[in-house]
């Protein structure tokens, strides 16, 4: 809502020196979001005067038509002689009154005017358009042509009210009444402690039976409907300058007198109005829900199919307007220029249900000035005053006659009251205001207040947002000033710190960052193309996604079931920006449909839902486990003076998984696997034991070359993805401290030759189980393949360290344990002891 | 070696004559002094102090002496060998010092050489800033609560007093989840599933209130989603931190004091906060919360000589929205609004990061460029 300061002063006698910034500060403190103050005519300096065009000479030979004019500007030019001015506009004739800026003047935007040579003539000033004067669009796209009544030489700065300040206010949904000058003036009056001249306080004749017939069939959707008729309108009458200027300053375009008046009254009182050309109405006006399949062409020229929920205004032919949203084209006020001048209008001032209007706006995607107000709640008591004000202005400005008939439908309703303890605002604020202050402020916002300790508060008709004691408390506290609230610190009960899960999440981030990975936070949106690029089979569960009705991008309409596509995109972006040695990680949720999602029932909000009802809501949601994932490309270690570097490889990716599992305290089982999007020979599957059963926890390895190509990644990019929730469940809990022996260690090395297909993890497991409890540690220190071993075979060399807690081991004991370890490996994996 | 002198006759043993011992000692001392390096000294040691050295060989002859001569010869021999060993040790130390001085100089390196063998990792500043805020509140006794990002509308809207047709629902421009089994082309109406991407972390507050008995003091950090275009100051996926306190007798003054504490913990002592009335369906009264600019401390406002980039010379920085929990929300979550009151506060971490660290373009937080993230390290 744009509120011109000059207009505001009509209702409140603000101090004379008060600037827009001053008023802004006061209104902000009172809770109105005054986003900015526009200073109209800032820097404007005259002479800017009314002129009358005396002669027009059309200049030939230029690329566009140019006129050389003489203009009578009275004595504003000091000589009284006609002013010679070159002008490019064509929407004026000899004898027209125009606005002339003379040399020495400065127009908005620091545009200094001087006599200058142009098109072979000297132009002593300029004939002005509205745009040049900062007036906003008047729809003419030409210079301003004034009504004849103004004398040449009259100051046009004053006449056109060019200097003003406009408060631009973002009205929150609870303050619908501030979508009017009346509402803003009320706030300003309270803020300054000044009286308000309420423009809605008008003498309105009592309703009678002679008005235009109206039948409201849906009193729930339309609880009030006032109709007035004005006849004998001079269809050639134009909106006076003051009216046009106020509309322009408020951000609306002047159209025609009747339309301008309805818009003006809406801005003034907040009541949307509609004016029908009576000659185009066929029979009584009705208000009802639309019938299935009914159609309406709205004023914007769009033919709309109506929904049975739409509330419509009708005549005998059917719908003539979408109630509270937009009128129909058929009963539109005639355009005088098109020879369709309207001389009789029926004025509609009605009150519609906010929800009905909000739904219609959403269905038809048709927000309007009227619907914006109805959605936020219009003062139902203002309807008859608004109709009266409209009729008055039509009489005053268009020479019409208001008919005596006054139609008024009003569904019965009483005033709304709220019971509140007098100290409730004190208890909300933490400040002792006292009853007197509370009552005074409630009266300032328009409430009637009765009672002592227990107040009965009747709220004003324009404040549908006031329903609860806390609403009243807010009114009191804001008028006392939020800025005056003290600051106190409550003492919460002792807390338990972060949960295990939260600490795990932090540890995983630190461990991966410590290992050289940089965290990224990707959007969780994917498209089917990405799942295709991953090489997922048609029946891969990762293809079953949660899909969005209104995705941000049609290319990514679903939620991720794997973290990898987002990481690939981030990797590629970094690579394309010249960073090639990359290790990235992300932790976050993936979204896995259960296939059994239910549609949630709409639960009430006036009580706690039952546990079953909550379970019902949760059953509507997909599984949302937390994952950690990483990608690597380029060098893991760089070449340098220290020696050769090392490219990132599958082993780094697998190790990243192990790193995460270590933080979770979970034992990670690594198995050879073949799974998209990985290289079939370089893919590890992770498992962890949860409640005695092995559970799949993730994958790691080098990416399949096709995947690398599809995503445009660097060659041999590697990746890892692991489920943090599974690892958390598999976590061993508190670590049991090992017994550290101070007896000497006995080291034994063994090299075992196995078939190439035998997993090292299996060999290691066999060695461990065979070695028994004397084994302190075991380390794989070499893997060898070659002719000596034989094709399809590999040699695994392990260092075994034996130690006892209570004695120095003898050579026989250590050898015996080693032999037992080897024997287990021989038996389980077919290993052959090398060199034996 | 001579045979033991069993008859106890004094026998002259040539090698143990005093002058002979002196000669051997002097020869040894001369050789030690002449040894030019450690290798030479090692040879000298073998020749003059080793098992086969003249002094060692002579020493063995002591046994052949008669008892009365043994003591004197032993003493003389011991002194000679002691002198040699001492000289040797001294020369050894001398030569080692010389060698060390030379070798350590040769081994000197340029310790200013860069070492970027393994590129450094880092955590995202959004993550660490969020944790930093969590820690401030955890220290006060709050706990951290989490919840799903794909959320039932009841939790995201209804329970928060945002009715089906409330303008606030349109205000937030929600991303809606399609009902399973509906076609991609289905209309919004047909595809409605009652499930959305949460538009704020407030549903976590509702879940917390349903789960716990008051008093409740929690902080809810997390990702939220709104229909928005990614640009320098907006991102459709962002991170919010909300706090919720429910207890007997909580007031707006408590809300103000709590946030002031957070602001001082994050930005330094002495900064004040300011509340401005605003509207949110889930709080009543509601307010917009500003903190005094931590750079200019408010001194740039109305002072053209001291412009401040951080607060655009407003003197205040808009932090987020807050208010007293609407009693209707308490009712929906099963908490008696007659007995308990509460306050809530929420703000976006991305914006906080922007003005706390002079991030000029929000896209930098989204794109995952390692050059942006690395300098933030592990903590913020």
PDB file of N, CA, C and O in Angstrom, chain A residues 100 321 614 646 781:
ATOM      1  N   UNK A 100       4.198  23.644 -19.218  1.00  0.00           N
ATOM      2  CA  UNK A 100       5.423  24.109 -19.854  1.00  0.00           C
ATOM      3  C   UNK A 100       6.499  24.329 -18.790  1.00  0.00           C
ATOM      4  O   UNK A 100       6.258  24.982 -17.777  1.00  0.00           O
ATOM      5  N   UNK A 321     -19.712 -11.621 -12.879  1.00  0.00           N
ATOM      6  CA  UNK A 321     -18.507 -11.247 -12.146  1.00  0.00           C
ATOM      7  C   UNK A 321     -18.077 -12.362 -11.219  1.00  0.00           C
ATOM      8  O   UNK A 321     -18.905 -13.154 -10.765  1.00  0.00           O
ATOM      9  N   UNK A 614      -0.762 -39.339  15.066  1.00  0.00           N
ATOM     10  CA  UNK A 614       0.599 -38.915  14.735  1.00  0.00           C
ATOM     11  C   UNK A 614       1.287 -40.000  13.904  1.00  0.00           C
ATOM     12  O   UNK A 614       1.944 -39.713  12.899  1.00  0.00           O
ATOM     13  N   UNK A 646      50.507 -39.161  -5.920  1.00  0.00           N
ATOM     14  CA  UNK A 646      49.744 -40.392  -6.046  1.00  0.00           C
ATOM     15  C   UNK A 646      48.324 -40.008  -6.450  1.00  0.00           C
ATOM     16  O   UNK A 646      47.731 -39.110  -5.844  1.00  0.00           O
ATOM     17  N   UNK A 781      51.430 -56.036   4.422  1.00  0.00           N
ATOM     18  CA  UNK A 781      52.428 -55.056   3.995  1.00  0.00           C
ATOM     19  C   UNK A 781      52.823 -55.196   2.539  1.00  0.00           C
ATOM     20  O   UNK A 781      53.535 -54.359   2.008  1.00  0.00           O
TER      21      UNK A 781
END
